[in-house]
XYZ file of C-alpha atoms in Angstrom:
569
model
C 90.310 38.965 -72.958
C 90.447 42.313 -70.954
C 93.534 43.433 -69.223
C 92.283 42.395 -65.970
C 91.844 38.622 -67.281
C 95.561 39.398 -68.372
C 97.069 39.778 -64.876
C 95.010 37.256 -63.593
C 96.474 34.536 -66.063
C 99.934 34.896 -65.325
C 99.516 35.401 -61.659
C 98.021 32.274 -61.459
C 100.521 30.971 -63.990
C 103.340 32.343 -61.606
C 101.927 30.275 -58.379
C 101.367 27.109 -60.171
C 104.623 27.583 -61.594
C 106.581 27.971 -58.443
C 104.532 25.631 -56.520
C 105.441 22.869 -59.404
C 109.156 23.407 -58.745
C 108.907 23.136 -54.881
C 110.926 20.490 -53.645
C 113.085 19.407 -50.320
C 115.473 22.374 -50.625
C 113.001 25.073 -51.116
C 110.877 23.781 -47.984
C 114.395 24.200 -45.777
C 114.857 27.777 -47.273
C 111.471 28.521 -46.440
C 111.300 27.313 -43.024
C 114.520 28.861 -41.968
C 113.562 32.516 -43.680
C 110.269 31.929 -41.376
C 111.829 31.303 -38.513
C 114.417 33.586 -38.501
C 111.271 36.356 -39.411
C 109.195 34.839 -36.137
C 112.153 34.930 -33.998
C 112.830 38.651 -34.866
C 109.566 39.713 -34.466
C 109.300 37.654 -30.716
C 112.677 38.388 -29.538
C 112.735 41.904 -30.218
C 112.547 44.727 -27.120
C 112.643 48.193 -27.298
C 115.580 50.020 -26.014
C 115.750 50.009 -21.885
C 115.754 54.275 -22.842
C 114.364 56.288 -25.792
C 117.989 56.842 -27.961
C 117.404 60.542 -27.942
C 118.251 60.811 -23.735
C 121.175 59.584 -24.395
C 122.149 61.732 -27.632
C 121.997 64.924 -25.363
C 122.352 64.481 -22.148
C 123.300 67.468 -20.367
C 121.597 71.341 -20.661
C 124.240 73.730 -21.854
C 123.563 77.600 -20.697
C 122.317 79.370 -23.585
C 125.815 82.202 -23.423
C 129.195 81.627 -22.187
C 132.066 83.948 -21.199
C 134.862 84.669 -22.941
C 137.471 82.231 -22.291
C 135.078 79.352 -20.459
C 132.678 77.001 -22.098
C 128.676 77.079 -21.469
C 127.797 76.090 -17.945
C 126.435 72.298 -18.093
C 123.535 71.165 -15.884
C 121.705 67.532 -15.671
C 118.320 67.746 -17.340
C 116.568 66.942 -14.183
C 118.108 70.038 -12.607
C 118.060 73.083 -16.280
C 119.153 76.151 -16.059
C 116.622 78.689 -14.058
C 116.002 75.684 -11.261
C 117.599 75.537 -8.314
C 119.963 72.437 -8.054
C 119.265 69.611 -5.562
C 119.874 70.568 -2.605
C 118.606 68.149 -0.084
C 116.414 65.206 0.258
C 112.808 67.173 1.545
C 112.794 65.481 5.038
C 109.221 65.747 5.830
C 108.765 66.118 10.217
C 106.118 63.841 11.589
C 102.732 65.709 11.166
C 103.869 67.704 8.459
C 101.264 68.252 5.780
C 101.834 66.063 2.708
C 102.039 68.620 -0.094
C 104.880 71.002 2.536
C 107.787 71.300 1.058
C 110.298 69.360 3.401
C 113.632 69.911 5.451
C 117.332 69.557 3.552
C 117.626 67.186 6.331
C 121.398 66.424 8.229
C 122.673 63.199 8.964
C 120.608 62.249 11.855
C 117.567 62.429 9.580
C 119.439 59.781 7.773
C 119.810 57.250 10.801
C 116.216 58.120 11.919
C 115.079 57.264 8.628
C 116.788 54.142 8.734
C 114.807 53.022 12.381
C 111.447 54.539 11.252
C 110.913 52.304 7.791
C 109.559 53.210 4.604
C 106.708 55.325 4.807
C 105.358 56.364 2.119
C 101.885 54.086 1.343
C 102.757 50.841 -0.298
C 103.299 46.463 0.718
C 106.317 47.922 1.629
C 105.526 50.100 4.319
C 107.174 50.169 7.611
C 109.449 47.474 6.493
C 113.248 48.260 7.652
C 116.587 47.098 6.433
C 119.278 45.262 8.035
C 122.371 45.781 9.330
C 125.393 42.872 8.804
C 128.751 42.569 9.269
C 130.607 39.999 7.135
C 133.987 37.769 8.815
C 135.020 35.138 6.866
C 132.505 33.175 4.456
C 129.959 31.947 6.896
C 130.062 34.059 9.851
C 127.509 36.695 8.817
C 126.921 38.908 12.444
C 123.482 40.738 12.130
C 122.911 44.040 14.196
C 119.320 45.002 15.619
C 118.539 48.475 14.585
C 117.840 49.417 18.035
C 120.960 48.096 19.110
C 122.836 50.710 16.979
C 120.471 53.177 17.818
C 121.766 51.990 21.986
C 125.707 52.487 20.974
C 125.132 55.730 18.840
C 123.633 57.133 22.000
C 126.148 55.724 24.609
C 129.144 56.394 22.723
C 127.922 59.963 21.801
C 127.247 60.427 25.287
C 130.876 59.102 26.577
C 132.506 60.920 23.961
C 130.618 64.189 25.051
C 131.075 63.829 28.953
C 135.388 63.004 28.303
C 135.399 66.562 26.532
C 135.338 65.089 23.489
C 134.985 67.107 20.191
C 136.795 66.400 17.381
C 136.376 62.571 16.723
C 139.250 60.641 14.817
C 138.043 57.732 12.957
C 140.601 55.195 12.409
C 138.570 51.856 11.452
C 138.093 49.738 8.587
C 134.821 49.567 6.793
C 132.577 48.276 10.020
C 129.635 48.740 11.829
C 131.750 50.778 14.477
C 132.585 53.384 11.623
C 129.106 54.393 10.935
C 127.943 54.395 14.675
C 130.578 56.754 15.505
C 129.715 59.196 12.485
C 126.497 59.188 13.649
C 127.279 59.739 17.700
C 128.842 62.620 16.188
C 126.251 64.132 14.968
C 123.429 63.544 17.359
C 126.093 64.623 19.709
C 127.158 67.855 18.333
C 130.676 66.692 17.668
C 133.111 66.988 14.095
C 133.677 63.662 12.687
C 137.041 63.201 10.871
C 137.146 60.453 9.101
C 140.885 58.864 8.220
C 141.617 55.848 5.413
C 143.294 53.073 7.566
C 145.834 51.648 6.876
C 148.582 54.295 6.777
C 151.876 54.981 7.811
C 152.749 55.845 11.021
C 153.829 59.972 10.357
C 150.909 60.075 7.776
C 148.222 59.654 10.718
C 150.222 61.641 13.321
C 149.872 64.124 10.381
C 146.412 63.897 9.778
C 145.672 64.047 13.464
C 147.471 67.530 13.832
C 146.116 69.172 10.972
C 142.309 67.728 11.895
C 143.076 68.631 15.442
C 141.594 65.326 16.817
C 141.480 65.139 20.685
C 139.551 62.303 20.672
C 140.621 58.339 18.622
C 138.118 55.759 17.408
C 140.328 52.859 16.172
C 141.217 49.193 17.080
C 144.324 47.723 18.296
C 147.014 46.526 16.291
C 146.298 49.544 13.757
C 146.832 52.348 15.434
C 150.484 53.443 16.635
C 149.427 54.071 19.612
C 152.892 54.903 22.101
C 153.846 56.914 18.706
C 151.048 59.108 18.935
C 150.886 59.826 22.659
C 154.449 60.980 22.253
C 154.590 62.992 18.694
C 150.684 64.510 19.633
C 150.532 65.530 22.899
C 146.595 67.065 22.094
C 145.292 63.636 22.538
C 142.989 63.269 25.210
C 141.019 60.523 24.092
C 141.174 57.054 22.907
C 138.556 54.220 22.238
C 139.698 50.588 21.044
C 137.142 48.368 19.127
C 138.290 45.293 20.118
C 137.410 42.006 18.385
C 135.565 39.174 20.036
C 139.550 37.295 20.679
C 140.746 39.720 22.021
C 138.317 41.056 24.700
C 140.053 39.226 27.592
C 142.831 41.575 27.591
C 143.494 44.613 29.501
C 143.098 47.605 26.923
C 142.878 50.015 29.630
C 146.307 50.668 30.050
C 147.995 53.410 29.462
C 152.404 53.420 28.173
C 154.122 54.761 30.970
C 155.618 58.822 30.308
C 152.198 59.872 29.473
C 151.005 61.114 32.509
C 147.714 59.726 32.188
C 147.089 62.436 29.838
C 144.857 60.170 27.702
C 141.713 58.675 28.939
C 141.446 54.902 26.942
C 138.385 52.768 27.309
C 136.841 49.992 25.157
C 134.148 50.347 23.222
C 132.727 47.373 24.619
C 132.871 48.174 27.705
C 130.932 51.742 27.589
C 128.173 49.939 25.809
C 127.917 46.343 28.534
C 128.732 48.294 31.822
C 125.774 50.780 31.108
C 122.144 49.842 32.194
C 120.281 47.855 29.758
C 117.862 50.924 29.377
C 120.064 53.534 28.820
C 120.064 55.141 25.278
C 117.013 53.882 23.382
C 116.080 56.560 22.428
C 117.522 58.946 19.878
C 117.793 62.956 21.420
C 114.622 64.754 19.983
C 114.468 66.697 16.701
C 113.080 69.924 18.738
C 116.544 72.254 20.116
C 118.747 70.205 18.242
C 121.492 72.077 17.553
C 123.130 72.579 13.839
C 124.705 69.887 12.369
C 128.819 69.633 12.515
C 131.193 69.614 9.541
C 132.929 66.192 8.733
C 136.090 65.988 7.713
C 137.312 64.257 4.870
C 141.178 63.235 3.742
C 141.412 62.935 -0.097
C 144.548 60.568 -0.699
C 146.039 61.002 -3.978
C 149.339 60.012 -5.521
C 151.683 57.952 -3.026
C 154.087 59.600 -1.088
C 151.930 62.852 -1.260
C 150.127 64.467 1.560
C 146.401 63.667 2.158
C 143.926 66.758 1.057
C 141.950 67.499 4.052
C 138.520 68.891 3.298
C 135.748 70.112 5.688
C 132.204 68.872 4.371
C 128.907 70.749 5.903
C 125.862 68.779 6.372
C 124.537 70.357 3.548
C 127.195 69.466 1.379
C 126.848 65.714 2.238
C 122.625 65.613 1.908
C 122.715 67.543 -1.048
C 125.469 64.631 -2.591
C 122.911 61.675 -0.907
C 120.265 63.276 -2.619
C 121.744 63.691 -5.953
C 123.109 60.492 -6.078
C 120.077 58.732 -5.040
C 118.126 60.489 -7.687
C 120.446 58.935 -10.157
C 119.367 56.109 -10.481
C 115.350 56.141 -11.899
C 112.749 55.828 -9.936
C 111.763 52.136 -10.622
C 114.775 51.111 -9.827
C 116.263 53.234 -6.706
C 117.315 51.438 -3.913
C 114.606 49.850 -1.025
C 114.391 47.263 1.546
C 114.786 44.242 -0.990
C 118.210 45.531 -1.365
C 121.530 44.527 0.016
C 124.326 46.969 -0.157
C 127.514 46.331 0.115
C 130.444 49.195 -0.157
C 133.412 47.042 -1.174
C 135.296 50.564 -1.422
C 136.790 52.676 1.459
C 133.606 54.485 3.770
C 136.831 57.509 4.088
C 135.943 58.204 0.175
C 133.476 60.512 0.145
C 131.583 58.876 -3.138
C 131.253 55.501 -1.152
C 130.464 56.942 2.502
C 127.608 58.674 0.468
C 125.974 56.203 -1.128
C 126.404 54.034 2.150
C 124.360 56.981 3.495
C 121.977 57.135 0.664
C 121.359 53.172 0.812
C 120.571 53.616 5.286
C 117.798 56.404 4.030
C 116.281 54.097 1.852
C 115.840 51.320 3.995
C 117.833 48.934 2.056
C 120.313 46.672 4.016
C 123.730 47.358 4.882
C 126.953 44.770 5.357
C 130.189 45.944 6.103
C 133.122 43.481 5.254
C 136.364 44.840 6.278
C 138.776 43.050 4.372
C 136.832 44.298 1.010
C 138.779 47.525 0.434
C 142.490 45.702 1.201
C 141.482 42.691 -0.948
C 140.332 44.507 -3.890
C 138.819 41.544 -4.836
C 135.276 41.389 -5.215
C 134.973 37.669 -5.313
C 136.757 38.153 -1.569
C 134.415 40.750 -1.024
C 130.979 39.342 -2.170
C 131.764 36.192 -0.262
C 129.021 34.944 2.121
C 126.546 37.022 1.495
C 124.343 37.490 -2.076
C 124.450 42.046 -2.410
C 121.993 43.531 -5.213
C 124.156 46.612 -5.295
C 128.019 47.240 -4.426
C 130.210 49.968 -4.570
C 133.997 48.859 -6.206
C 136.792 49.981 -6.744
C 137.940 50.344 -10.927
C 141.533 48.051 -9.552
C 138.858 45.927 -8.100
C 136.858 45.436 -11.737
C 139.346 45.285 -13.823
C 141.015 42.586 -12.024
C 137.335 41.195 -12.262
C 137.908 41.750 -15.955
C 140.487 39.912 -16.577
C 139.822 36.930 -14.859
C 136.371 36.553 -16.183
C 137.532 37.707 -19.902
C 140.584 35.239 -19.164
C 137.989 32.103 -19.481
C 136.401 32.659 -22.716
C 138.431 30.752 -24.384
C 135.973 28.543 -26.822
C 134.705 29.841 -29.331
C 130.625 29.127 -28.111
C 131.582 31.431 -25.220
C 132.874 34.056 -27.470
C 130.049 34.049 -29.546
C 127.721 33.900 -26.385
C 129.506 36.728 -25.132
C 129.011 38.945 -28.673
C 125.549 38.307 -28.319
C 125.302 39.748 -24.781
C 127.987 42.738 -25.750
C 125.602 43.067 -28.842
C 122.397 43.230 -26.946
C 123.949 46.224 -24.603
C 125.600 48.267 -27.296
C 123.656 47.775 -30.003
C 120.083 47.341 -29.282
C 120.557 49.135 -25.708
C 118.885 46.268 -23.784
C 119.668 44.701 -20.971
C 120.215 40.969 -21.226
C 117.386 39.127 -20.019
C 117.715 35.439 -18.634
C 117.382 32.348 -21.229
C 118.660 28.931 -22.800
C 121.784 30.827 -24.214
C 122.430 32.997 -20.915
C 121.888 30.174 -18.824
C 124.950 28.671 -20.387
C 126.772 31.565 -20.675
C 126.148 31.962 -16.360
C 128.977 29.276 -16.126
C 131.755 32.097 -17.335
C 130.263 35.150 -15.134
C 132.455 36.189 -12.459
C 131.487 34.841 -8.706
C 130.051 37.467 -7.145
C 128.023 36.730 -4.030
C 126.716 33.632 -2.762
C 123.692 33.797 -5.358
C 124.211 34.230 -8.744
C 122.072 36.319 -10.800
C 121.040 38.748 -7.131
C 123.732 41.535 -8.169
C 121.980 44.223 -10.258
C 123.957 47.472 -9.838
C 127.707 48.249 -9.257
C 128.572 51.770 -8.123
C 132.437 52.883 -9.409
C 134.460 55.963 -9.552
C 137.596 57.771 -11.127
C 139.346 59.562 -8.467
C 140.884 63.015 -9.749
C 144.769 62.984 -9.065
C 144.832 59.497 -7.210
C 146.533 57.344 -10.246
C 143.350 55.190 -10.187
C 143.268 52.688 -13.351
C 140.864 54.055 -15.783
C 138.272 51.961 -17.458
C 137.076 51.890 -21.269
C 133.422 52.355 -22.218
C 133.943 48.310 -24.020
C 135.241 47.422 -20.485
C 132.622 48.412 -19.195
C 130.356 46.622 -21.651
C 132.460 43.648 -20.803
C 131.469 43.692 -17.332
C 127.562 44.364 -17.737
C 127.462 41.256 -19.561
C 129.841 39.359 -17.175
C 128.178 40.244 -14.130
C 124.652 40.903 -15.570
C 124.248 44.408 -13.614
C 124.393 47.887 -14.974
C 127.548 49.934 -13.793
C 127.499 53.608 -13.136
C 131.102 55.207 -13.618
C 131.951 58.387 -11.267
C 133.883 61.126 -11.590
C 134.690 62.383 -7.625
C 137.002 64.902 -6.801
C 138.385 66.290 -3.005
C 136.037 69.337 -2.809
C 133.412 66.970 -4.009
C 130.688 65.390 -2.117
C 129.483 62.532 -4.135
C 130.503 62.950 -7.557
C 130.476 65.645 -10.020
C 129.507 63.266 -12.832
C 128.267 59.920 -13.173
C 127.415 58.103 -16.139
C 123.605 57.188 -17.207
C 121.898 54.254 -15.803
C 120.772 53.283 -19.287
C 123.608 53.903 -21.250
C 125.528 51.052 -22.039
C 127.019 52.564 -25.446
C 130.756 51.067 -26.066
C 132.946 53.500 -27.917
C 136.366 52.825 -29.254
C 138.300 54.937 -26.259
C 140.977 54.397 -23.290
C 138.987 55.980 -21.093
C 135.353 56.250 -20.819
C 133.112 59.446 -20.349
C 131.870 60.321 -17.060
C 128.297 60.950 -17.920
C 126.417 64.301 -17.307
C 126.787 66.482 -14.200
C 124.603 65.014 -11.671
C 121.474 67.218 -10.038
C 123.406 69.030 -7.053
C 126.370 70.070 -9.442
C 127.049 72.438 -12.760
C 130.598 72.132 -14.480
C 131.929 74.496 -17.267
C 135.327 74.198 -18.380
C 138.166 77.221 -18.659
C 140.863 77.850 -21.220
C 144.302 76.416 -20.682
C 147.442 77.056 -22.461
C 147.140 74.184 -24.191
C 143.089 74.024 -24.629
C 140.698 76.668 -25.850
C 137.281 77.234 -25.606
C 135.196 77.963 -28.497
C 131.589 78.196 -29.972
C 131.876 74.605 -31.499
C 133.593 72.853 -29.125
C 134.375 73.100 -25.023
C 137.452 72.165 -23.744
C 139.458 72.978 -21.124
C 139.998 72.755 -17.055
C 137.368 71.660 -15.205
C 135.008 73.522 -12.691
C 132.338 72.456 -10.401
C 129.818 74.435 -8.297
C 126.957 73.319 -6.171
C 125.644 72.604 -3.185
C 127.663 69.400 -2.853
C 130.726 71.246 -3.316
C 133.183 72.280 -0.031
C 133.182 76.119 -0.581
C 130.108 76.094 -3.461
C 133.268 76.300 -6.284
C 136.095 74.205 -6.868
C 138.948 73.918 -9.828
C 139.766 70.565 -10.750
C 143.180 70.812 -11.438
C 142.514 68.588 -14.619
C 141.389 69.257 -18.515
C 138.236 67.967 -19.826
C 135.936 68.314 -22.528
C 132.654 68.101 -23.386
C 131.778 65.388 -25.825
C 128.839 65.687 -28.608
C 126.694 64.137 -26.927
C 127.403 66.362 -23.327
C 128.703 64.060 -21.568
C 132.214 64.887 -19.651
C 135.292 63.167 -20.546
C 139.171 63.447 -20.215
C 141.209 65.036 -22.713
């Protein structure tokens, strides 16, 4: 018998042999190995991003100084290319392959009226405007409405001698309008958080140099102002819909009728029905007017005021909208909702950046006092919001608070798992659909919410939140979250976290992600923190386009992790 004959033998000895001890308990064994093998191969999805973006995220300068790290850029924007400057406004009949404008906030709003146009199902379409009262009262505004107050109230701003505007409002439709009156009217916008103390807004008002007041009654110290800021010459009330039967045009006696007060109401009803359709042409427009910003930081500290140019604020919309990859950037099937303050920079932008892309807009004003997004998410169903970290943490807790069994703490290691360890998003199935009964409520349709916008504010005391925090939440709310690190001289954000990376590290605080495409950072030695060739560490500074006065210092220590992405000492 050859060797061949061999082999054959006792393989076929082997088989007989094994299927001649088979029995109930090698059947189970062998179905479960099976199925476990099938399921594997089924189940299994490549990472949402190739692992090796996210090892190296950020382009360091190939030589530093002595005495500051590298210079760190985004890898959309290297070193050699000019950072983003603007969103390439293209003018009607403007060849396709021109390179367009920067653009200024009134390409924004006409944007926003004109529709998508670039060549798609989608073209033309436009997105809405909402306000949100209460959990069923949902007001919706006709584009060309707005388009009607921005011009009137420009206009009665203007012919009053208006030209520093005061904005003292809540998130609302109001808010925005004015903002843009300003600018198609050739007048600075100041924009001031509400809610403050009496000698904090006096203050602001005197360092801003506001003569003219946007606000609404019952917020606004009004006979305290007229008295403590005599440069007051103008004052609008946005009155609600119970209170327009009152008499707002009165003015406290001692003041001389130095201060002309209308309604904002009644400029818009009393004029014709035709007046203001139509926005002011793009040809001898003037340029664009600086808005002013207040950063508010630790209480019982004066605000920060900072003067944004136009550039400064497109070259922030741009960047931030670029964020976010292409297949999934904000359109018209989107509703955003900024459940932060519009008087932080970060969220007015990306209110900004969501009007440009033609998604839809509601304002809630109670959203920012609440900091609850439950409160804030109520009667309407928003793809994308803007929170505040108070405001998901407390989301945190609640939602963490209720998996209690131990099926939803194994459901919820699976969907943790899937995010950190396999870098996919969580797709919709028999075990999430169970595990949907412990996510957090946030709009009026479950499962709508895709992407939640957040930010650390430098020097503000603003709770900081882990990278397994953050995991936490993806799962909970079944959306990605992009974490922000803003600053007062910063338009935007200097950093923001990848839209793909969903990596949970054993930290207090989180990273910040790479710089985004309209900033570079590079950090400076401290006493206490040295640069060197193998590792950067040390104060942080910013430049770009997005950034008041092209450099700033942020007055905080950072370093630069392996992976060069910016985090906190």
């Amino acid at each position: 018998m050859g060797f061949f004959d061999n082999i054959m033998l006792g393989l076929d000895e082997a088989i007989t042999g094994l299927f001649g001890q088979w029995n109930l308990y090698t059947s189970a064994i062998f179905t479960i190995f099976a199925g476990f093998l099938a399921y594997q191969i089924a189940a299994r999805q490549d990472p949402d991003t190739h692992p090796l973006l996210l090892a190296r995220q950020a382009q360091a300068s190939p030589v530093r100084h002595e005495g500051e790290s590298p210079v760190y850029r985004s890898q959309a924007a290297p070193h050699g290319m000019p950072l983003n400057t603007g969103l390439s406004v293209k003018d009607p009949g403007a060849s396709k392959w021109a390179r367009g404008r920067d653009g200024d906030l009134r390409d924004v709003w006409r944007q926003a009226v004109a529709g998508v146009q670039e060549d798609g199902p989608s073209k033309g379409a436009t997105g809405r405007i909402l306000t949100v009262l209460g959990t069923e009262n949902v007001t919706e505004y006709p584009l060309d409405d707005i388009t009607r107050q921005i011009n009137l109230i420009g206009q009665h701003i203007l012919d009053q001698g208006g030209n520093r505007v005061a904005i003292y409002l809540p998130n609302s439709v109001e808010l925005i309008v004015t903002l843009f009156a300003c600018a198609f009217y050739n007048m600075t916008a100041v924009i001031l958080p509400f809610d403050q103390p009496d000698d904090a807004v006096i203050s602001m008002l005197r360092r801003s140099a506001a003569d003219t007041v946007v606000t609404a009654p019952g917020s606004f110290p009004f006979d305290i102002v007229v008295k403590n800021y005599p440069s007051l010459r103008q004052l609008i009330w946005v009155v609600d819909e119970g209170s327009k039967h009152m008499d707002w045009n009165e003015v406290p006696q001692g003041t001389g009728g130095s201060v002309n007060v209308s309604t904002w109401q009644d400029i818009v009803n009393d004029s014709p029905v035709d007046a203001g359709k139509d926005l002011p042409p793009i040809e001898g427009q003037k340029e664009p007017r600086d808005v002013t910003i207040f950063w508010q930081s630790k209480p019982g500290t004066a605000e920060e005021m900072v003067r944004f140019t136009s550039a400064n604020i497109m070259s922030a919309i741009a960047a931030l909208l670029f964020s976010v990859p292409t297949s999934q950037r904000m359109g018209p099937s989107d509703l955003f909702l900024p459940a932060d303050s519009l008087a932080n920079t970060h969220t007015l932008v990306l209110t900004l950046g969501a009007l440009y892309s033609n998604a839809s807009v509601a304002f809630n004003s109670v959203a920012v006092q609440a900091n609850d997004l439950a409160i804030a998410t109520r009667g309407i169903a928003p793809t994308i919001i803007v929170a505040t970290p108070a405001a998901l943490l407390k989301t945190h807790q609640e939602s963490g608070g209720s998996l209690t069994s131990l099926v939803a703490r194994n459901l919820h290691w699976l969907q943790t798992r899937s995010l950190t360890q396999n870098g996919v998003m969580p797709v919709a199935g028999l075990l999430s659909s169970y595990y949907d009964r412990f996510r957090p409520a946030l709009g009026s349709k479950p499962g709508k919410l895709r992407l939640i916008f957040t930010a650390e504010r430098i020097g503000a005391e603003t709770p900081r939140l882990s990278s397994t925090v953050l995991s936490d939440l993806r799962a909970l709310a079944g959306a990605r979250i992009m974490y922000a690190l803003t600053a007062p001289k910063v338009a935007g954000a200097v950093t923001q976290t990848n839209f793909y990376d969903y990596r949970a590290f054993d930290d207090e605080c989180s990273h910040f992600g790479p710089p985004l495409t309209s900033t570079e950072i590079m950090l400076k030695d401290t006493d206490e923190h040295k640069n060197t060739d193998a590792l950067s560490k040390g104060e942080i500074f910013v430049r770009g386009p997005c950034v008041a006065g092209s450099e700033a210092a942020l007055n905080v220590a950072g370093v630069i992790r392996d992976d060069n992405t910016l985090a906190y000492v």
